[in-house]
CSV table of C-alpha atoms and ligand atoms in Angstrom, one decimal:
chain,number,residue,atom,x,y,z
X,192,MET,CA,19.3,22.5,3.1
X,193,ILE,CA,17.5,20.4,5.2
X,194,ASN,CA,17.6,16.7,4.9
X,195,ILE,CA,14.8,14.5,4.9
X,196,HIS,CA,15.1,10.7,5.7
X,197,LEU,CA,11.9,8.7,3.5
X,198,ILE,CA,11.5,5.6,4.8
X,199,ALA,CA,9.9,2.9,2.3
X,200,ALA,CA,10.4,-0.5,3.4
X,201,ALA,CA,7.9,-3.0,1.3
X,202,ARG,CA,5.8,-2.8,-1.7
X,203,PRO,CA,3.2,-0.2,-1.0
X,204,ASN,CA,5.6,2.0,0.4
X,205,PHE,CA,7.2,2.6,-2.6
X,206,MET,CA,4.5,4.0,-4.4
X,207,LYS,CA,3.9,6.6,-1.3
X,208,VAL,CA,7.5,8.1,-0.9
X,209,ALA,CA,8.2,7.8,-4.7
X,210,PRO,CA,5.9,11.5,-5.5
X,211,LEU,CA,6.9,13.0,-2.4
X,212,TYR,CA,10.9,12.5,-3.1
X,213,HIS,CA,10.3,13.7,-6.7
X,214,GLU,CA,8.4,17.0,-5.2
X,215,LEU,CA,10.6,17.6,-2.4
X,216,LYS,CA,13.5,16.9,-5.2
X,217,LYS,CA,12.2,20.2,-6.9
X,218,THR,CA,12.7,22.6,-4.0
X,219,ASP,CA,15.8,24.2,-3.0
X,220,TRP,CA,15.7,23.7,0.5
X,221,ALA,CA,14.9,20.3,1.1
X,222,ASN,CA,17.6,17.3,0.1
X,223,PRO,CA,15.2,14.0,-0.1
X,224,MET,CA,17.1,10.6,0.7
X,225,LEU,CA,15.5,7.6,0.5
X,226,VAL,CA,16.1,4.8,3.5
X,227,HIS,CA,15.3,1.3,2.4
X,228,THR,CA,14.9,-1.2,5.1
X,229,GLY,CA,14.8,-4.1,2.7
X,230,GLN,CA,11.5,-6.0,4.2
X,231,HIS,CA,10.8,-6.3,0.8
X,232,TYR,CA,13.5,-7.6,-1.3
X,233,ASP,CA,12.3,-9.6,-4.6
X,234,HIS,CA,12.6,-7.7,-7.4
X,235,ASN,CA,9.4,-6.9,-8.2
X,236,MET,CA,8.7,-6.3,-4.8
X,237,SER,CA,11.1,-3.6,-4.8
X,238,ASP,CA,13.7,-2.8,-6.9
X,239,ALA,CA,11.4,-3.2,-10.6
X,240,ILE,CA,8.8,-0.6,-8.8
X,241,LEU,CA,11.1,1.7,-7.7
X,242,GLN,CA,12.5,2.0,-11.0
X,243,ASP,CA,9.1,2.4,-12.5
X,244,LEU,CA,8.4,4.8,-10.6
X,245,LYS,CA,11.8,6.4,-11.8
X,246,VAL,CA,13.7,6.7,-7.9
X,247,PRO,CA,16.9,6.2,-8.0
X,248,ALA,CA,18.8,4.0,-5.8
X,249,PRO,CA,18.2,4.3,-1.8
X,250,ASP,CA,20.9,6.5,-0.2
X,251,PHE,CA,20.6,3.9,2.8
X,252,HIS,CA,20.0,0.0,2.2
X,253,LEU,CA,19.5,-1.3,6.0
X,254,GLY,CA,19.0,-5.2,4.0
X,255,VAL,CA,16.9,-6.5,7.0
X,256,GLY,CA,14.9,-8.8,5.3
X,257,SER,CA,12.2,-11.4,6.2
X,258,GLY,CA,11.5,-12.5,10.5
X,259,SER,CA,9.1,-12.7,13.0
X,260,HIS,CA,7.7,-9.3,13.8
X,261,ALA,CA,9.7,-8.6,16.7
X,262,GLU,CA,13.2,-9.6,14.5
X,263,GLN,CA,11.9,-7.6,11.6
X,264,THR,CA,10.7,-4.5,13.7
X,265,GLY,CA,13.9,-5.0,16.2
X,266,ASN,CA,16.3,-5.7,13.2
X,267,VAL,CA,15.3,-1.7,11.5
X,268,MET,CA,15.3,-0.2,14.8
X,269,ILE,CA,19.0,-0.9,15.2
X,270,ALA,CA,19.9,-0.4,11.6
X,271,TYR,CA,18.3,2.5,11.6
X,272,GLU,CA,19.9,3.9,14.9
X,273,LYS,CA,23.3,4.1,13.5
X,274,ILE,CA,22.2,5.5,10.2
X,275,CYS,CA,20.8,8.4,12.3
X,276,LEU,CA,23.3,8.6,14.7
X,277,GLU,CA,26.0,8.6,12.0
X,278,HIS,CA,23.9,11.5,9.3
X,279,ARG,CA,21.2,13.0,11.8
X,280,PRO,CA,18.3,14.0,9.6
X,281,ASP,CA,16.3,17.1,9.9
X,282,TRP,CA,13.1,15.1,9.3
X,283,ILE,CA,12.1,11.7,9.1
X,284,VAL,CA,9.1,10.8,6.9
X,285,VAL,CA,7.6,7.2,7.7
X,286,VAL,CA,4.5,6.2,5.6
X,287,GLY,CA,1.4,3.7,6.0
X,288,ASP,CA,1.7,0.7,8.2
X,289,VAL,CA,4.6,-1.7,7.9
X,290,ASN,CA,7.0,-3.2,10.6
X,291,SER,CA,9.4,-0.8,9.2
X,292,THR,CA,6.8,2.5,9.4
X,293,ALA,CA,6.5,1.6,13.6
X,294,ALA,CA,10.3,1.1,13.6
X,295,CYS,CA,11.9,3.9,12.0
X,296,ALA,CA,9.1,6.2,14.1
X,297,MET,CA,10.4,4.8,17.3
X,298,VAL,CA,14.1,5.3,16.6
X,299,GLY,CA,13.4,9.0,15.5
X,300,ALA,CA,11.5,10.0,18.5
X,301,LYS,CA,13.8,8.6,21.1
X,302,LEU,CA,16.5,10.6,18.8
X,303,TRP,CA,14.4,13.5,19.6
X,304,ILE,CA,14.3,13.7,15.1
X,305,PRO,CA,11.2,14.9,14.4
X,306,VAL,CA,8.6,12.2,12.5
X,307,VAL,CA,6.1,12.6,10.1
X,308,HIS,CA,3.7,9.7,9.4
X,309,LEU,CA,2.3,9.6,5.9
X,310,GLU,CA,-1.0,7.9,5.8
X,311,ALA,CA,-1.7,8.7,9.6
X,312,GLY,CA,-5.4,8.2,11.4
X,313,LEU,CA,-6.5,5.3,9.6
X,314,ARG,CA,-7.9,3.1,12.0
X,315,SER,CA,-9.7,-0.7,11.1
X,316,ARG,CA,-10.1,-1.3,14.5
X,317,ASP,CA,-9.2,-4.8,14.5
X,318,ARG,CA,-6.0,-5.6,16.9
X,319,SER,CA,-5.5,-8.9,15.6
X,320,MET,CA,-4.1,-6.9,12.5
X,321,PRO,CA,-0.2,-6.3,12.8
X,322,GLU,CA,-0.7,-3.1,10.7
X,323,GLU,CA,-3.0,-1.8,13.0
X,324,ILE,CA,-0.7,-1.9,16.0
X,325,ASN,CA,1.9,-0.5,13.5
X,326,ARG,CA,-0.3,2.4,12.7
X,327,LEU,CA,-1.5,2.8,16.7
X,328,VAL,CA,2.2,2.9,17.6
X,329,THR,CA,3.3,5.6,14.9
X,330,ASP,CA,0.3,8.2,15.3
X,331,ALA,CA,1.2,8.0,18.7
X,332,ILE,CA,4.7,9.0,18.5
X,333,ALA,CA,5.0,11.0,14.8
X,334,ASP,CA,5.4,14.7,15.4
X,335,VAL,CA,3.2,15.7,12.4
X,336,LEU,CA,0.1,13.2,11.1
X,337,TRP,CA,-0.3,13.8,7.4
X,338,THR,CA,-4.1,12.3,6.6
X,339,PRO,CA,-5.7,11.1,3.3
X,340,SER,CA,-9.2,12.0,4.2
X,341,ALA,CA,-11.5,13.3,7.0
X,342,ASP,CA,-11.9,9.8,8.8
X,343,GLY,CA,-8.5,10.2,9.6
X,344,ASP,CA,-8.2,13.1,11.1
X,345,GLU,CA,-11.5,12.3,13.2
X,346,ASN,CA,-9.8,9.2,14.2
X,347,LEU,CA,-6.8,11.1,15.8
X,348,LEU,CA,-8.7,13.5,17.7
X,349,ALA,CA,-10.8,10.8,19.1
X,350,GLU,CA,-7.5,9.6,20.7
X,351,GLY,CA,-6.4,13.0,21.8
X,352,VAL,CA,-4.2,14.4,19.0
X,353,SER,CA,-3.8,17.6,19.0
X,354,ALA,CA,-5.1,19.8,15.6
X,355,ASP,CA,-2.1,21.4,15.1
X,356,LYS,CA,-0.2,18.2,14.4
X,357,ILE,CA,-2.6,17.2,11.7
X,358,ASP,CA,-2.1,18.1,8.4
X,359,ARG,CA,-5.2,16.5,6.2
X,360,ILE,CA,-3.0,16.4,2.5
X,361,GLY,CA,-4.8,13.7,0.6
X,362,ASN,CA,-4.0,10.4,-0.9
X,363,ILE,CA,-0.5,10.4,-2.1
X,364,MET,CA,-0.8,6.5,-4.3
X,365,ILE,CA,-2.9,8.6,-6.4
X,366,ASP,CA,0.0,11.0,-7.3
X,367,SER,CA,2.0,8.1,-8.1
X,368,PHE,CA,-1.0,6.7,-10.8
X,369,GLU,CA,-1.6,9.9,-12.2
X,370,MET,CA,2.7,10.8,-13.0
X,371,LEU,CA,2.6,6.9,-15.0
X,372,HIS,CA,-1.1,7.0,-16.0
X,373,GLU,CA,0.0,7.1,-19.7
X,374,THR,CA,2.8,4.3,-19.2
X,375,ILE,CA,0.3,2.4,-17.3
X,376,GLU,CA,-2.0,2.3,-20.4
X,377,ALA,CA,0.8,1.9,-22.9
X,378,SER,CA,2.0,-1.2,-21.4
X,379,ASN,CA,1.1,-4.3,-22.9
X,380,SER,CA,0.4,-6.8,-19.9
X,381,ARG,CA,-3.0,-7.3,-20.4
X,382,GLU,CA,-2.1,-8.2,-24.3
X,383,ASP,CA,0.5,-10.3,-23.5
X,384,LEU,CA,-1.8,-12.2,-21.3
X,385,GLY,CA,-4.5,-12.4,-24.0
X,386,LEU,CA,-7.0,-10.2,-22.0
X,387,SER,CA,-9.7,-7.8,-23.2
X,388,ARG,CA,-10.2,-4.4,-21.2
X,389,GLY,CA,-13.4,-4.8,-19.1
X,390,ASP,CA,-13.5,-8.8,-19.6
X,391,TYR,CA,-11.8,-10.1,-16.7
X,392,ALA,CA,-11.5,-10.4,-12.6
X,393,MET,CA,-7.7,-9.4,-10.9
X,394,VAL,CA,-7.1,-11.1,-7.5
X,395,THR,CA,-4.6,-9.7,-5.0
X,396,LEU,CA,-4.3,-12.0,-1.3
X,397,HIS,CA,-1.9,-11.1,1.1
X,398,ARG,CA,-3.4,-10.9,4.6
X,399,PRO,CA,-2.0,-13.1,7.1
X,400,SER,CA,-5.6,-13.9,8.0
X,401,ASN,CA,-6.4,-15.3,4.6
X,402,VAL,CA,-3.0,-17.0,3.6
X,403,ASP,CA,-1.5,-18.3,6.2
X,404,ALA,CA,-4.5,-21.3,7.4
X,405,ALA,CA,-5.9,-23.7,4.9
X,406,GLU,CA,-9.1,-23.0,6.8
X,407,SER,CA,-9.5,-19.3,5.3
X,408,LEU,CA,-7.0,-20.1,2.0
X,409,GLU,CA,-9.4,-23.0,0.9
X,410,PRO,CA,-13.0,-21.3,1.0
X,411,ILE,CA,-11.2,-18.5,-1.2
X,412,VAL,CA,-10.0,-20.9,-3.8
X,413,ASP,CA,-12.8,-22.3,-3.9
X,414,ALA,CA,-14.9,-19.3,-4.5
X,415,LEU,CA,-12.1,-17.9,-7.1
X,416,LEU,CA,-12.7,-21.2,-9.2
X,417,GLY,CA,-16.6,-20.6,-9.3
X,418,ALA,CA,-15.5,-16.5,-10.4
X,419,ALA,CA,-13.5,-18.2,-13.1
X,420,ARG,CA,-16.9,-19.9,-14.2
X,421,ASP,CA,-18.3,-16.4,-15.2
X,422,LEU,CA,-15.1,-14.5,-16.6
X,423,PRO,CA,-11.3,-14.7,-16.8
X,424,VAL,CA,-9.4,-14.5,-13.2
X,425,VAL,CA,-5.6,-13.0,-13.2
X,426,PHE,CA,-4.5,-13.9,-9.6
X,427,VAL,CA,-1.1,-11.9,-8.9
X,428,ALA,CA,-0.2,-13.9,-6.1
X,429,HIS,CA,2.3,-12.5,-3.2
X,430,PRO,CA,5.1,-14.9,-2.1
X,431,ARG,CA,3.2,-15.3,1.2
X,432,THR,CA,-0.1,-16.5,-0.8
X,433,ILE,CA,2.3,-18.3,-2.7
X,434,LYS,CA,3.9,-20.5,0.1
X,435,GLY,CA,0.4,-20.9,1.4
X,436,LEU,CA,-1.0,-22.3,-1.7
X,437,GLU,CA,1.9,-24.5,-1.9
X,438,ARG,CA,2.0,-25.8,1.7
X,439,PHE,CA,-1.9,-26.7,1.4
X,440,GLY,CA,-2.0,-28.3,-1.6
X,441,LEU,CA,-4.2,-25.2,-3.0
X,442,LYS,CA,-1.7,-24.5,-5.9
X,443,ASP,CA,-2.5,-27.3,-8.3
X,444,ARG,CA,-6.3,-26.7,-7.7
X,445,LEU,CA,-6.1,-23.5,-8.5
X,446,ALA,CA,-4.1,-24.0,-11.6
X,447,ALA,CA,-6.1,-26.6,-13.5
X,448,GLY,CA,-8.9,-23.9,-13.3
X,449,LYS,CA,-9.4,-23.5,-16.7
X,450,ASN,CA,-9.9,-19.5,-16.8
X,451,ILE,CA,-7.3,-18.8,-13.6
X,452,LYS,CA,-4.0,-17.4,-14.5
X,453,LEU,CA,-1.7,-17.3,-11.2
X,454,LEU,CA,1.1,-15.2,-11.6
X,455,GLU,CA,4.2,-13.7,-9.5
X,456,PRO,CA,4.5,-10.7,-8.3
X,457,LEU,CA,4.6,-7.9,-11.3
X,458,PRO,CA,6.4,-4.3,-11.3
X,459,TYR,CA,3.8,-1.5,-11.2
X,460,VAL,CA,3.4,-0.2,-14.5
X,461,GLN,CA,2.4,-3.5,-15.9
X,462,PHE,CA,0.2,-4.6,-12.3
X,463,MET,CA,-1.5,-1.0,-12.4
X,464,ASN,CA,-2.4,-2.2,-16.5
X,465,LEU,CA,-4.2,-5.1,-15.7
X,466,VAL,CA,-6.1,-3.4,-12.8
X,467,VAL,CA,-7.4,-0.3,-14.6
X,468,GLY,CA,-8.7,-2.9,-17.4
X,469,ALA,CA,-10.0,-5.0,-14.8
X,470,ARG,CA,-14.4,-5.9,-14.3
X,471,LEU,CA,-13.8,-5.9,-11.1
X,472,VAL,CA,-11.0,-6.7,-8.6
X,473,ILE,CA,-11.4,-8.9,-5.8
X,474,THR,CA,-8.6,-8.0,-3.1
X,475,ASP,CA,-7.4,-7.6,0.8
X,476,SER,CA,-4.9,-4.9,-0.4
X,477,GLY,CA,-5.2,-1.7,1.0
X,478,GLY,CA,-3.8,0.1,-1.3
X,479,LEU,CA,-6.1,-1.7,-4.2
X,480,GLN,CA,-9.6,-0.7,-1.9
X,481,GLU,CA,-8.0,3.1,-3.0
X,482,GLU,CA,-7.2,2.8,-6.8
X,483,THR,CA,-10.0,1.2,-7.0
X,484,THR,CA,-12.4,3.6,-5.8
X,485,TYR,CA,-10.2,6.4,-8.1
X,486,LEU,CA,-10.8,4.4,-11.4
X,487,GLY,CA,-14.5,3.8,-10.6
X,488,ILE,CA,-13.8,-0.3,-10.9
X,489,PRO,CA,-15.9,-2.7,-8.4
X,490,CYS,CA,-14.2,-3.8,-5.7
X,491,LEU,CA,-14.1,-7.0,-3.6
X,492,THR,CA,-12.3,-6.9,-0.4
X,493,LEU,CA,-11.9,-10.3,1.4
X,494,ARG,CA,-12.0,-8.7,5.0
X,495,GLU,CA,-14.1,-8.4,7.9
X,496,ASN,CA,-13.0,-4.9,8.2
X,497,THR,CA,-11.1,-1.7,6.5
X,498,GLU,CA,-9.2,1.3,7.5
X,499,ARG,CA,-10.4,2.8,4.3
X,500,PRO,CA,-14.2,3.1,5.3
X,501,ILE,CA,-14.1,6.3,2.6
X,502,THR,CA,-13.7,3.5,-0.4
X,503,VAL,CA,-17.2,1.6,1.1
X,504,THR,CA,-19.6,5.0,1.8
X,505,MET,CA,-17.9,6.8,-1.2
X,506,GLY,CA,-16.4,4.5,-3.5
X,507,THR,CA,-16.7,1.4,-5.3
X,508,ASN,CA,-15.8,-0.8,-2.8
X,509,LYS,CA,-17.5,-4.0,-0.1
X,510,LEU,CA,-16.5,-5.8,2.3
X,511,VAL,CA,-17.2,-10.1,1.6
X,512,ASN,CA,-16.1,-13.2,2.5
X,513,ALA,CA,-15.5,-16.5,0.5
X,514,GLY,CA,-19.7,-17.7,1.3
X,515,THR,CA,-20.7,-13.7,0.0
X,516,LEU,CA,-18.2,-13.6,-3.4
X,517,ASP,CA,-20.5,-15.2,-5.6
X,518,GLU,CA,-23.4,-12.9,-4.9
X,519,ASN,CA,-21.7,-9.6,-5.1
X,520,LEU,CA,-20.0,-11.0,-8.5
X,521,GLN,CA,-23.3,-11.4,-10.0
X,522,ALA,CA,-24.6,-7.9,-8.7
X,523,ILE,CA,-21.4,-6.2,-10.3
X,524,LEU,CA,-21.9,-8.4,-13.3
X,525,THR,CA,-25.8,-7.2,-13.9
X,526,GLY,CA,-24.4,-3.6,-13.4
X,527,ASP,CA,-26.2,-3.6,-10.0
X,528,TRP,CA,-23.3,-1.7,-8.3
X,529,PRO,CA,-22.5,1.8,-7.4
X,530,ALA,CA,-20.5,3.8,-9.6
X,531,GLY,CA,-18.6,5.6,-6.6
X,532,ALA,CA,-17.0,9.2,-6.5
X,533,ARG,CA,-13.3,10.2,-6.0
X,534,PRO,CA,-13.0,11.5,-2.5
X,535,PRO,CA,-11.9,14.8,-2.1
X,536,LEU,CA,-8.1,15.4,-2.3
X,537,TRP,CA,-7.0,12.3,-4.1
X,538,ASP,CA,-6.6,14.1,-7.1
X,539,GLY,CA,-2.9,13.6,-7.6
X,540,LYS,CA,-1.8,17.0,-6.1
X,541,THR,CA,-0.9,15.2,-2.7
X,542,ALA,CA,2.8,15.6,-2.5
X,543,GLU,CA,2.8,19.3,-3.3
X,544,ARG,CA,0.3,19.8,-0.1
X,545,ALA,CA,2.9,17.7,1.5
X,546,VAL,CA,5.8,19.9,0.5
X,547,ALA,CA,4.1,22.9,1.0
X,548,ALA,CA,3.1,21.9,4.8
X,549,LEU,CA,6.5,20.9,5.6
X,550,LYS,CA,8.1,23.9,4.4
X,551,ARG,CA,5.5,25.9,6.7
X,552,ARG,CA,6.4,23.7,9.8
X,553,SER,CA,10.5,23.8,9.4
X,554,GLU,CA,10.1,27.8,8.5
X,555,SER,CA,7.9,28.1,12.4
P,49,UD1,C1,4.9,-6.2,4.5
P,49,UD1,C2,3.2,-5.5,5.7
P,49,UD1,C3,1.6,-5.6,4.7
P,49,UD1,C4,1.8,-5.1,3.5
P,49,UD1,C5,2.5,-5.9,3.2
P,49,UD1,C6,2.4,-5.8,1.2
P,49,UD1,C7,3.6,-5.6,7.8
P,49,UD1,C8,3.5,-6.7,9.3
P,49,UD1,N1,3.1,-6.2,7.0
P,49,UD1,O1,3.2,-7.8,4.5
P,49,UD1,O2,1.3,-4.7,5.8
P,49,UD1,O3,0.4,-4.8,3.0
P,49,UD1,O4,3.6,-6.2,3.0
P,49,UD1,O5,3.6,-6.8,0.8
P,49,UD1,O6,4.5,-5.3,7.9
P,49,UD1,N2,8.9,-12.4,1.2
P,49,UD1,C9,9.6,-12.8,0.0
P,49,UD1,N3,9.8,-11.4,-0.7
P,49,UD1,C10,10.0,-10.3,-0.2
P,49,UD1,C11,9.4,-10.0,0.7
P,49,UD1,C12,8.8,-11.1,1.1
P,49,UD1,O7,9.7,-13.9,-0.6
P,49,UD1,O8,10.5,-9.9,-1.2
P,49,UD1,C13,8.1,-13.7,2.1
P,49,UD1,C14,9.0,-13.6,3.1
P,49,UD1,O9,9.7,-14.3,3.4
P,49,UD1,C15,7.8,-13.8,4.0
P,49,UD1,C16,6.4,-13.2,3.3
P,49,UD1,O10,7.1,-12.8,2.2
P,49,UD1,O11,7.6,-15.2,4.5
P,49,UD1,C17,6.0,-12.0,4.3
P,49,UD1,O12,6.7,-11.1,4.0
P,49,UD1,P1,7.0,-10.0,5.6
P,49,UD1,O13,7.3,-8.6,4.8
P,49,UD1,O14,7.1,-10.6,6.7
P,49,UD1,O15,5.0,-9.4,5.1
P,49,UD1,P2,4.5,-9.1,4.0
P,49,UD1,O16,3.5,-10.6,4.3
P,49,UD1,O17,4.8,-9.0,2.8
């Protein structure tokens, strides 16, 4: 049996490691071990999601918590290096683009432990985003690059990555969704909030560029209050966003909006029950851009760029800002919106392809 460390750190990572964990568990040659760096630690941002995804408690918990970028990255490196020196794995799989992704990839590369990057090759070309730095660093040093779509391969090849390091496996978030599809449909979270299917807008925001300054957050809050004149708005707010709303005195203004429900983070199943029933989604999340494209739900992304362009060219996503939100919302409500299509390999079978690819590589 070979030992494979799966690194999970922050909310969006859990949906990416879970399908791989389950698929590796089915084999007789691989022993998946979950390493939780502790970047996210609130129950609904971490343990509740792992429970929803039927993943057991992590084998290693680094308990790193919050901090500046350097603190968080450095603390993960220090803690994970100790684990690797004591329990050297045969492979390390890092996912996504959070600080822990780059940190653990660096630890592996320097200890000559082969590193796989799941969700490789995505590029926003916006280096003011911490995630873009994490993607560039991770892809430059990983030994194997698992991409979700053809644009990922193209970006890597253009940066000089050799083609034999790349395996296009598809979008693993869809595997998590499909694994829990029935449970998600059966969840009561929509009913509990008094919402009917297809009749409300779902909002999430957490990017520093949107929520860390009053100049960016205030116009967004006003645009959301405007949207709430047309349909109920459910805003599931990240801790960073709640802090911003409080700091800039915007929380009361938002909460006073008649048609707006401001909620704390939710576990995966309850959250996705709200997503599948939404008329539209307003977000700055990477994962939601993908999930809405898969589900054919219109998505307005409050960003200037996206590292997931296929959701715009093929799917239901459009980049907007606070000033253009309303006109796009009206277009959706009048039915003037592309139906979109599901990108190739976003089919719920990505973990199977990943495990087959890893088997080939570990045998060669
Ligand atoms: C991180 C990732 C981002 C990802 C997002 C998903 C990086 C650079 N950013 O951003 O790519 O899209 O996760 O949510 O890795 N906090 C809590 N409870 C928690 C976790 C955080 O209250 O469980 C608070 C922290 O105190 C901190 C803030 O939320 O003030 C931000 O947390 P942090 O992990 O630094 O980054 P995110 O904004 O969550």
